[in-house]
Tab-separated table of C-alpha atoms in Angstrom:
chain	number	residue	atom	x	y	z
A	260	UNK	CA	-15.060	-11.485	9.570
A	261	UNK	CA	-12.223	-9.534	11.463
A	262	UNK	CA	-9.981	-7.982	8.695
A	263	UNK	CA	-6.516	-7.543	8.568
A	264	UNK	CA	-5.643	-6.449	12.802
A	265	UNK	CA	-2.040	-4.726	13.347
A	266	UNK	CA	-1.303	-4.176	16.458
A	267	UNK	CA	-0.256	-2.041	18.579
A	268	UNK	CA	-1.675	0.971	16.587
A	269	UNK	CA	1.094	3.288	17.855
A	270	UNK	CA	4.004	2.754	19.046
A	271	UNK	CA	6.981	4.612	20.876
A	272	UNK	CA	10.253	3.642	21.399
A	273	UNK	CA	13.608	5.286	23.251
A	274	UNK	CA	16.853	4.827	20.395
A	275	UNK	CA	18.136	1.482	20.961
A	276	UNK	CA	15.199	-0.177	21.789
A	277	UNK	CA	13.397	-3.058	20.465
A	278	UNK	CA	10.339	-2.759	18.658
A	279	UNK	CA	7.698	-5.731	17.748
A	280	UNK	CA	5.013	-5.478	15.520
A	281	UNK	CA	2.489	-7.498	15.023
A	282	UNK	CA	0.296	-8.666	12.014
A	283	UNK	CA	-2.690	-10.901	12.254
A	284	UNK	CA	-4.220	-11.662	8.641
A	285	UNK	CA	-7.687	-12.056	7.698
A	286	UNK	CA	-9.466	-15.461	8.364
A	287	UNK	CA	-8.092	-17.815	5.944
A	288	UNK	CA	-5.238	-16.058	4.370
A	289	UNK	CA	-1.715	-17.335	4.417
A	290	UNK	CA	0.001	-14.722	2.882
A	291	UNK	CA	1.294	-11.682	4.532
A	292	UNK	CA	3.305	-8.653	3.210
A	293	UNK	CA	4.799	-5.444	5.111
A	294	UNK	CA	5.208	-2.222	3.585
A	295	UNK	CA	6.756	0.810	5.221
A	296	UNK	CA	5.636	4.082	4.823
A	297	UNK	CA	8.012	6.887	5.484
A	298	UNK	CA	6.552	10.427	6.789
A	299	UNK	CA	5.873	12.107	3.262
A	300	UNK	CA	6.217	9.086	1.196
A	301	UNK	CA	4.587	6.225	-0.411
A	302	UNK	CA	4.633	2.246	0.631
A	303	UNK	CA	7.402	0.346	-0.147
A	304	UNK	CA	7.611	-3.140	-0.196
A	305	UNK	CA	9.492	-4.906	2.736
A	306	UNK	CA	8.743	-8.468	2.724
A	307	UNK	CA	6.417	-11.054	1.810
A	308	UNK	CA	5.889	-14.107	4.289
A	309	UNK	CA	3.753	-17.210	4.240
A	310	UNK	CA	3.411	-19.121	6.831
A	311	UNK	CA	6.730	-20.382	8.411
A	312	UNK	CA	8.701	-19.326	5.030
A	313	UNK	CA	10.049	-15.937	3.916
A	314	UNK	CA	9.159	-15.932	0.400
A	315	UNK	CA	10.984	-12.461	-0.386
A	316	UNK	CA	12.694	-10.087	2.087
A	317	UNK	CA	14.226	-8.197	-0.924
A	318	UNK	CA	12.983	-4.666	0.600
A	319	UNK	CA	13.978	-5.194	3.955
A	320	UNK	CA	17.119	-3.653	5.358
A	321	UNK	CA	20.113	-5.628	5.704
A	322	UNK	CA	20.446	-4.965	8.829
A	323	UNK	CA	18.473	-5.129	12.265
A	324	UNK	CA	14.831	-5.926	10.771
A	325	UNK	CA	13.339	-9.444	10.379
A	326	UNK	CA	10.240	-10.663	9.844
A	327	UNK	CA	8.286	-14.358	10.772
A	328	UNK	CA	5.360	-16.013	10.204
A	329	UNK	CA	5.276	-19.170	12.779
A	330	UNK	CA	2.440	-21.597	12.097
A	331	UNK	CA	0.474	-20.212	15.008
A	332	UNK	CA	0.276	-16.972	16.193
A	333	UNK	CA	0.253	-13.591	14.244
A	334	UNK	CA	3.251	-12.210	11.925
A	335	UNK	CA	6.391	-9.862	13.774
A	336	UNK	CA	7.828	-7.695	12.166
A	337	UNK	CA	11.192	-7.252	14.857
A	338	UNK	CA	13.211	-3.661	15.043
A	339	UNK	CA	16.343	-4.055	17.154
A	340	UNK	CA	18.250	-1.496	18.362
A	341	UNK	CA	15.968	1.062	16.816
A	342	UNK	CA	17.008	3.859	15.265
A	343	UNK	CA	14.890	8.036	14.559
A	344	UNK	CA	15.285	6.846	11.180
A	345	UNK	CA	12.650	4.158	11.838
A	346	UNK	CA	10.198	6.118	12.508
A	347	UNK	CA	7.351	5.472	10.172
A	348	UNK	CA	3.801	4.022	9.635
A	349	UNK	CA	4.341	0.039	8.750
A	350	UNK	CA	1.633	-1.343	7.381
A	351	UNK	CA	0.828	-5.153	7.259
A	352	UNK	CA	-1.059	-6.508	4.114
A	353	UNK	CA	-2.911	-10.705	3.738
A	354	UNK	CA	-3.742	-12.431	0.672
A	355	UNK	CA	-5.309	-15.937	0.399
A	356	UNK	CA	-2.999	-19.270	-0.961
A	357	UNK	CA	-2.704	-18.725	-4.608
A	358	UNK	CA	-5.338	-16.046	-5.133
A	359	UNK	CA	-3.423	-12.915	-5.165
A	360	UNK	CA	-4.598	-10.243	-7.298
A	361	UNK	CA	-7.464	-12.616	-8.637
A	362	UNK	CA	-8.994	-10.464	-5.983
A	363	UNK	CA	-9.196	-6.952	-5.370
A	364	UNK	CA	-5.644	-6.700	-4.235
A	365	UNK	CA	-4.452	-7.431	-1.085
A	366	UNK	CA	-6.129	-6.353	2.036
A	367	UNK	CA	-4.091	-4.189	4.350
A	368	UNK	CA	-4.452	-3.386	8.154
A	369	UNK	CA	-4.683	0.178	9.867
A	370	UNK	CA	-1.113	0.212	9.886
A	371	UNK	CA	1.193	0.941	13.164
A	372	UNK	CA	2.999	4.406	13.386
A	373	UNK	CA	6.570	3.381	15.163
A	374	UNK	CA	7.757	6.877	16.641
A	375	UNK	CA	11.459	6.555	18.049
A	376	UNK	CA	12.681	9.498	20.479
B	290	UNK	CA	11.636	-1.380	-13.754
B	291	UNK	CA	8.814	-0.584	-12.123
B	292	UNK	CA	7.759	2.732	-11.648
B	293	UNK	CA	4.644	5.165	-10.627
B	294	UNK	CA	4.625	9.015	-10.668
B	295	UNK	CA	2.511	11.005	-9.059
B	296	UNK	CA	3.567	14.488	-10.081
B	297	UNK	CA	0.963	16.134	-8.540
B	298	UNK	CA	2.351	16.279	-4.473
B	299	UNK	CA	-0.862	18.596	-3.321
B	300	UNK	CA	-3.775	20.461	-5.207
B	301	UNK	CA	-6.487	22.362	-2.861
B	302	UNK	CA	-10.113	22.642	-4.455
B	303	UNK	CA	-12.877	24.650	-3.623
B	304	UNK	CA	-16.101	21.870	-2.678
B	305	UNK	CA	-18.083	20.871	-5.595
B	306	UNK	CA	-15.066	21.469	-7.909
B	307	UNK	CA	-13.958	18.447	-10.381
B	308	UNK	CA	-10.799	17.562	-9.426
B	309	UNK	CA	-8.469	14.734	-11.572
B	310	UNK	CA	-5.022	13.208	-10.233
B	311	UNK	CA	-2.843	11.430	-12.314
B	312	UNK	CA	-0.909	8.615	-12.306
B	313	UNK	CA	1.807	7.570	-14.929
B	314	UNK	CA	3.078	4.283	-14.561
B	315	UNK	CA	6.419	2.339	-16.101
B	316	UNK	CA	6.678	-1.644	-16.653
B	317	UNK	CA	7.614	-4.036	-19.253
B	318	UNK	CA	5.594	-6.310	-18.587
B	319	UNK	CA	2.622	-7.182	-20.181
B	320	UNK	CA	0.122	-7.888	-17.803
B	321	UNK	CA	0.024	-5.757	-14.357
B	322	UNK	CA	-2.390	-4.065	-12.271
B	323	UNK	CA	-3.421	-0.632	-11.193
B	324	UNK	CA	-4.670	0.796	-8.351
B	325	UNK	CA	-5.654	3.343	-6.349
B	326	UNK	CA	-5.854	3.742	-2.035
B	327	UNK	CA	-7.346	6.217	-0.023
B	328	UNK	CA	-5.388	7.472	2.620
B	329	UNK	CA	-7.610	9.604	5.211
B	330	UNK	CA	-6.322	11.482	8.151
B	331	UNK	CA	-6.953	8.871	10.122
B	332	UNK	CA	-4.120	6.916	8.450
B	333	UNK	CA	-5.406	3.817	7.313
B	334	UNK	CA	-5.285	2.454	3.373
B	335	UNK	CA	-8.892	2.568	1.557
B	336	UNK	CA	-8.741	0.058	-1.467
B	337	UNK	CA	-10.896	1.910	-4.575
B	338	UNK	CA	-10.191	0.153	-7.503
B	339	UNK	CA	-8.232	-2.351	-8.972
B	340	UNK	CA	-7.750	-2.259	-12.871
B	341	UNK	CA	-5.923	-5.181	-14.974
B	342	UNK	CA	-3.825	-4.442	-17.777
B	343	UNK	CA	-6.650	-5.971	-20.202
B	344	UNK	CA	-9.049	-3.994	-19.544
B	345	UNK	CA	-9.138	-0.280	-20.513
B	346	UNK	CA	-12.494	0.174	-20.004
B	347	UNK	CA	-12.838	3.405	-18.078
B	348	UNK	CA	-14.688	3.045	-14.926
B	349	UNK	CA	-17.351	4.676	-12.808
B	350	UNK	CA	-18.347	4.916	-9.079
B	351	UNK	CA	-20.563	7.311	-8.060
B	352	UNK	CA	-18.679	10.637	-8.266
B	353	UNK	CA	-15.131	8.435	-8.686
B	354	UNK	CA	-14.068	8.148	-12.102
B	355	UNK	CA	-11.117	6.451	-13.481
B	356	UNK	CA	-9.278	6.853	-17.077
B	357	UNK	CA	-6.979	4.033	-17.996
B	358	UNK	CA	-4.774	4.926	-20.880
B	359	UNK	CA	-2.598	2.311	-22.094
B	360	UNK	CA	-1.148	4.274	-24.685
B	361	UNK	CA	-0.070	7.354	-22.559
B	362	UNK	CA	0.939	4.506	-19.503
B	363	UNK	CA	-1.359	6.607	-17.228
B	364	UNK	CA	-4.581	5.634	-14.765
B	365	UNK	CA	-5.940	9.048	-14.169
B	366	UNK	CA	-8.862	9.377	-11.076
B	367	UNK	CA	-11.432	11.950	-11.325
B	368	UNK	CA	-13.605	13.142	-8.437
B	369	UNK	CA	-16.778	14.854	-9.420
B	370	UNK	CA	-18.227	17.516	-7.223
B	371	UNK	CA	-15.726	17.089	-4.474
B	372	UNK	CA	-16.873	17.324	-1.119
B	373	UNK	CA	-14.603	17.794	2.396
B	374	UNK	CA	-14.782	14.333	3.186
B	375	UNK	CA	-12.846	13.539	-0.042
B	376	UNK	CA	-9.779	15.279	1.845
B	377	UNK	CA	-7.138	12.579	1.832
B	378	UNK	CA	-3.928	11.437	0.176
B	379	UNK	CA	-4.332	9.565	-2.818
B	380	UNK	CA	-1.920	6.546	-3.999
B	381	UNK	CA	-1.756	4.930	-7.101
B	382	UNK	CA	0.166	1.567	-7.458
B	383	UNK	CA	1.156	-0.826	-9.511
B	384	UNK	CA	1.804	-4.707	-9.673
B	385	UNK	CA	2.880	-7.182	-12.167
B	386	UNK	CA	2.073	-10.450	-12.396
B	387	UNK	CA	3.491	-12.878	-9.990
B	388	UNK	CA	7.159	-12.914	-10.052
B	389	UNK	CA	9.666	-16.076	-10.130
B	390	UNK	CA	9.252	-15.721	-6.307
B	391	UNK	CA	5.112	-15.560	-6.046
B	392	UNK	CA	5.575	-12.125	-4.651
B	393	UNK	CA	2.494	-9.974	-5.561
B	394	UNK	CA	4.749	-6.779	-5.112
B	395	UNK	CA	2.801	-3.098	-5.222
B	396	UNK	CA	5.178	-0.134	-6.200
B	397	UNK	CA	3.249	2.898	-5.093
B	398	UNK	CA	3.460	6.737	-6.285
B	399	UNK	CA	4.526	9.217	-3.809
B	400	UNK	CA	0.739	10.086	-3.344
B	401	UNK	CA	-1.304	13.236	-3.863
B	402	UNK	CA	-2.684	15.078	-1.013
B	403	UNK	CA	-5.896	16.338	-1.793
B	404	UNK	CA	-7.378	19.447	0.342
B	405	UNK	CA	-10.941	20.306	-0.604
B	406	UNK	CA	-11.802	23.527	0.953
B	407	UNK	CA	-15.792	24.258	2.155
């Protein structure tokens, strides 16, 4: 039983770029959340998806990020017109329906470090 | 609000010392969850524990210790004869219960980074 796959695992990108992310959760889990870590800090919540709905996007920047879920297919985190600022590990996190923290938490993928140059 | 310290940004240990970090938390509500992650070198998140707000029993993994404190708002973790493999950085987070929204949202500290030296 695969668990949570990000992918790619590293990524660069020039300023201005695009950058896609991908998140594919665990085997039966519809519910997918992406943190962003920034060099020297902790997580912070960015937004939490289920399957073609944004639940809450309340972390997410206003501008230039979005996040889906489509029925098939993994979840994208999107980065337009990147910026050095975005440079950070992003880490992708899947919880079964209505389970939550009934289990040990969430269970989060290897992350994917976004460089911009 | 929500809120986790981790005051403790790096400590360096000799191998085989105890070593404890601590976590303070802030929340009104009345039934959240702790936890702590392991982050390695290799960058990934390592779940350890999960505590609920109910339960202040402390708990015990082989040399991983944790001391939940309800009345001092702090989930302290406690490695016992550290080794070099125990090098990491250390998050504690918090959640409260599902929100108007269903969002399970963690708030983590800043993280610890732990050196143990051979």
């Amino acid at each position: 039983n695969a668990g949570v796959m990000q992918n790619p695992r590293h990524l660069v990108r020039r300023r201005g770029q695009e950058a896609r992310l991908r998140c594919s959760p665990m085997k039966g889990h519809s519910h997918v959340y992406w943190y962003r870590q920034l060099p020297e800090e902790g997580l912070k919540f960015m937004v939490y998806l289920q399957k073609e709905n944004i639940i809450d996007e309340s972390g997410m920047p206003k501008e230039r990020f979005s996040a889906e879920f489509p029925k098939e297919g993994p979840s994208i985190l999107r980065i337009q017109q990147v910026v050095r600022g975005d440079s950070a590990a992003y880490f992708c996190a899947s919880s079964p329906p209505g389970q939550g923290l009934r289990v040990d938490g969430y269970t989060f993928g290897s992350g994917t470090r976004l460089t911009v140059v | 609000a929500q809120k986790v310290t981790q005051a403790q940004t790096e400590i360096s240990v000799v191998e085989k010392e105890d070593v404890t970090l601590d976590c303070v938390y802030e929340t009104r509500d009345t039934t959240y969850y702790l936890f702590w992650y392991k982050q390695p070198p290799s960058g990934e998140l390592v779940f350890l524990i999960r505590r609920n707000s109910f339960d202040e029993q402390n708990e015990i993994s082989g040399r991983y210790s944790w001391n939940f404190q309800k009345s001092t708002s702090s989930f302290n973790f406690t490695i016992t004869a550290s080794q070099v493999v125990d090098s990491a950085v250390y998050f504690c987070a918090l959640s409260e219960a599902e929100d108007d929204s269903g969002t399970y949202k963690y708030i983590f500290g800043t993280g610890t980074r732990l050196k143990v030296l051979a």
